[in-house]
XYZ file of N, CA and C in Angstrom:
258
model
N 74.415 166.060 97.749
C 75.462 165.080 97.517
C 76.790 165.549 98.089
N 77.081 166.824 97.927
C 78.341 167.372 98.438
C 78.404 167.284 99.970
N 77.268 167.499 100.613
C 77.218 167.444 102.071
C 77.561 166.043 102.566
N 77.039 165.031 101.909
C 77.327 163.647 102.304
C 78.807 163.328 102.136
N 79.415 163.808 101.079
C 80.844 163.583 100.870
C 81.664 164.253 101.966
N 81.284 165.455 102.366
C 81.985 166.144 103.447
C 81.811 165.422 104.783
N 80.612 164.902 105.016
C 80.363 164.141 106.245
C 81.208 162.869 106.274
N 81.289 162.175 105.158
C 82.106 160.961 105.075
C 83.576 161.273 105.304
N 84.042 162.379 104.758
C 85.427 162.795 104.956
C 85.690 163.097 106.428
N 84.762 163.756 107.073
C 84.898 164.057 108.497
C 84.936 162.781 109.329
N 84.123 161.812 108.967
C 84.121 160.527 109.671
C 85.479 159.837 109.524
N 86.040 159.890 108.307
C 87.366 159.274 108.092
C 88.442 159.960 108.922
N 88.423 161.299 109.004
C 89.416 162.016 109.809
C 89.251 161.703 111.292
N 88.012 161.603 111.746
C 87.788 161.243 113.153
C 88.329 159.849 113.440
N 88.096 158.914 112.529
C 88.597 157.557 112.719
C 90.117 157.546 112.753
N 90.753 158.321 111.893
C 92.221 158.387 111.914
C 92.711 158.955 113.248
N 91.999 159.926 113.777
C 92.353 160.491 115.075
C 92.218 159.437 116.180
N 91.155 158.644 116.136
C 90.973 157.562 117.105
C 92.091 156.525 116.989
N 92.457 156.190 115.768
C 93.524 155.206 115.555
C 94.859 155.725 116.058
N 95.139 157.001 115.819
C 96.391 157.590 116.313
C 96.405 157.581 117.840
N 95.290 157.893 118.470
C 95.212 157.870 119.935
C 95.432 156.453 120.459
N 94.854 155.462 119.802
C 95.040 154.073 120.217
C 96.480 153.634 120.014
N 97.082 154.065 118.935
C 98.457 153.668 118.634
C 99.441 154.248 119.638
N 99.265 155.511 119.989
C 100.204 156.141 120.925
C 99.970 155.717 122.363
N 98.792 155.175 122.686
C 98.543 154.552 123.972
C 98.885 155.451 125.161
N 98.427 156.679 125.121
C 98.711 157.627 126.206
C 98.118 157.116 127.514
N 98.882 157.220 128.571
C 98.484 156.794 129.914
C 98.191 155.297 129.996
N 98.730 154.506 129.096
C 98.558 153.049 129.073
C 97.091 152.652 129.071
N 96.280 153.390 128.338
C 94.847 153.127 128.259
C 94.563 151.874 127.441
N 95.339 151.637 126.396
C 95.107 150.515 125.491
C 96.263 149.526 125.589
N 95.988 148.298 125.195
C 97.013 147.268 125.202
C 97.675 147.111 123.844
N 98.597 146.156 123.783
C 99.358 145.909 122.560
C 98.454 145.498 121.402
N 97.442 144.665 121.669
C 96.566 144.210 120.585
C 95.833 145.378 119.942
N 95.425 146.340 120.736
C 94.750 147.518 120.193
C 95.720 148.321 119.337
N 96.961 148.432 119.781
C 97.969 149.149 119.007
C 98.244 148.441 117.682
N 98.328 147.114 117.716
C 98.568 146.355 116.486
C 97.392 146.492 115.527
N 96.173 146.466 116.054
C 94.989 146.633 115.204
C 94.953 148.030 114.582
N 95.313 149.036 115.358
C 95.350 150.407 114.834
C 96.413 150.530 113.747
N 97.546 149.893 113.950
C 98.615 149.901 112.951
C 98.130 149.282 111.648
N 97.468 148.127 111.761
C 96.965 147.454 110.558
C 95.924 148.307 109.843
N 95.000 148.881 110.609
C 93.949 149.684 109.980
C 94.518 150.939 109.313
N 95.527 151.542 109.921
C 96.163 152.707 109.293
C 96.867 152.322 107.997
N 97.404 151.104 107.951
C 98.084 150.669 106.722
C 97.093 150.452 105.584
N 95.819 150.315 105.900
C 94.775 150.092 104.896
C 94.068 151.381 104.493
N 94.584 152.518 104.890
C 93.937 153.795 104.618
C 93.875 154.078 103.124
N 92.747 154.628 102.712
C 92.532 154.941 101.302
C 93.356 156.150 100.868
N 93.454 156.321 99.576
C 94.324 157.304 98.954
C 94.209 158.750 99.460
N 93.041 159.324 99.653
C 93.032 160.733 100.071
C 93.682 160.976 101.433
N 93.714 159.936 102.272
C 94.258 160.100 103.615
C 95.542 159.294 103.832
N 96.062 158.758 102.764
C 97.232 157.876 102.859
C 98.466 158.588 103.426
N 98.718 159.810 103.001
C 99.904 160.535 103.486
C 99.809 160.841 104.970
N 98.622 161.164 105.445
C 98.435 161.416 106.882
C 98.671 160.128 107.676
N 98.156 159.014 107.179
C 98.363 157.729 107.845
C 99.846 157.369 107.860
N 100.520 157.631 106.761
C 101.959 157.345 106.683
C 102.730 158.183 107.699
N 102.359 159.447 107.853
C 103.019 160.312 108.832
C 102.789 159.811 110.260
N 101.579 159.348 110.549
C 101.276 158.801 111.875
C 102.119 157.565 112.133
N 102.200 156.680 111.150
C 102.977 155.447 111.312
C 104.467 155.730 111.470
N 105.005 156.675 110.697
C 106.424 157.026 110.817
C 106.738 157.602 112.196
N 105.877 158.465 112.666
C 106.068 159.060 113.986
C 105.990 157.999 115.082
N 105.039 157.082 114.959
C 104.905 156.005 115.942
C 106.120 155.091 115.909
N 106.659 154.858 114.723
C 107.843 153.995 114.617
C 109.014 154.607 115.384
N 109.182 155.913 115.288
C 110.245 156.574 116.047
C 109.974 156.529 117.545
N 108.708 156.607 117.924
C 108.351 156.633 119.342
C 108.436 155.253 119.997
N 108.280 154.191 119.231
C 108.210 152.846 119.809
C 109.368 151.951 119.366
N 110.544 152.489 119.293
C 111.698 151.670 118.914
C 112.023 150.638 119.987
N 111.601 150.862 121.218
C 111.895 149.956 122.329
C 110.983 148.730 122.363
N 109.909 148.727 121.594
C 108.956 147.609 121.575
C 109.111 146.840 120.264
N 109.830 145.714 120.294
C 110.141 145.012 119.047
C 108.906 144.517 118.286
N 107.889 144.021 118.986
C 106.712 143.501 118.300
C 105.926 144.610 117.610
N 105.719 145.717 118.290
C 105.006 146.842 117.697
C 105.837 147.485 116.589
N 107.141 147.578 116.801
C 108.016 148.162 115.783
C 107.996 147.327 114.505
N 107.986 146.010 114.633
C 107.915 145.138 113.457
C 106.590 145.346 112.708
N 105.502 145.464 113.442
C 104.198 145.715 112.818
C 104.186 147.060 112.110
N 104.827 148.058 112.698
C 104.888 149.377 112.080
C 105.705 149.350 110.788
N 106.804 148.610 110.791
C 107.625 148.479 109.583
C 106.813 147.827 108.461
N 106.083 146.761 108.789
C 105.255 146.083 107.785
C 104.138 146.993 107.296
N 103.540 147.750 108.210
C 102.455 148.663 107.829
C 102.969 149.754 106.896
N 104.147 150.281 107.187
C 104.721 151.305 106.315
C 105.036 150.739 104.937
N 105.552 149.527 104.902
C 105.826 148.886 103.609
C 104.530 148.663 102.841
N 103.503 148.281 103.554
C 102.222 148.038 102.889
C 101.608 149.329 102.363
N 101.682 150.387 103.137
C 101.070 151.645 102.706
C 101.840 152.253 101.533
N 103.132 151.995 101.447
C 103.924 152.520 100.346
C 103.824 151.663 99.093
N 103.816 150.332 99.267
C 103.846 149.431 98.116
C 102.581 148.618 97.934
N 101.668 148.709 98.893
C 100.422 147.959 98.869
C 100.664 146.454 98.803
N 101.477 145.943 99.709
C 101.630 144.488 99.837
C 101.653 144.154 101.313
N 101.456 142.897 101.630
C 101.494 142.434 103.019
C 101.886 141.002 103.072
């Protein structure tokens, strides 16, 4: 049972890593819709990984101040992750 829990935790961390990569869009690999979807999914992160997701969103918000649509989505995602509303 413990092994399955560790495997599930590893899967969640890998997914968060994928979402962070999609959000930061290095080398313009992904488009805006992928970034918005990653933002939304990070805002829905469960409690054990919530602080890591919040740190990713805060960092992305500082990095994407020039993109009003993505910045607005990041602000809403941060509000949702802190207060659980949307």
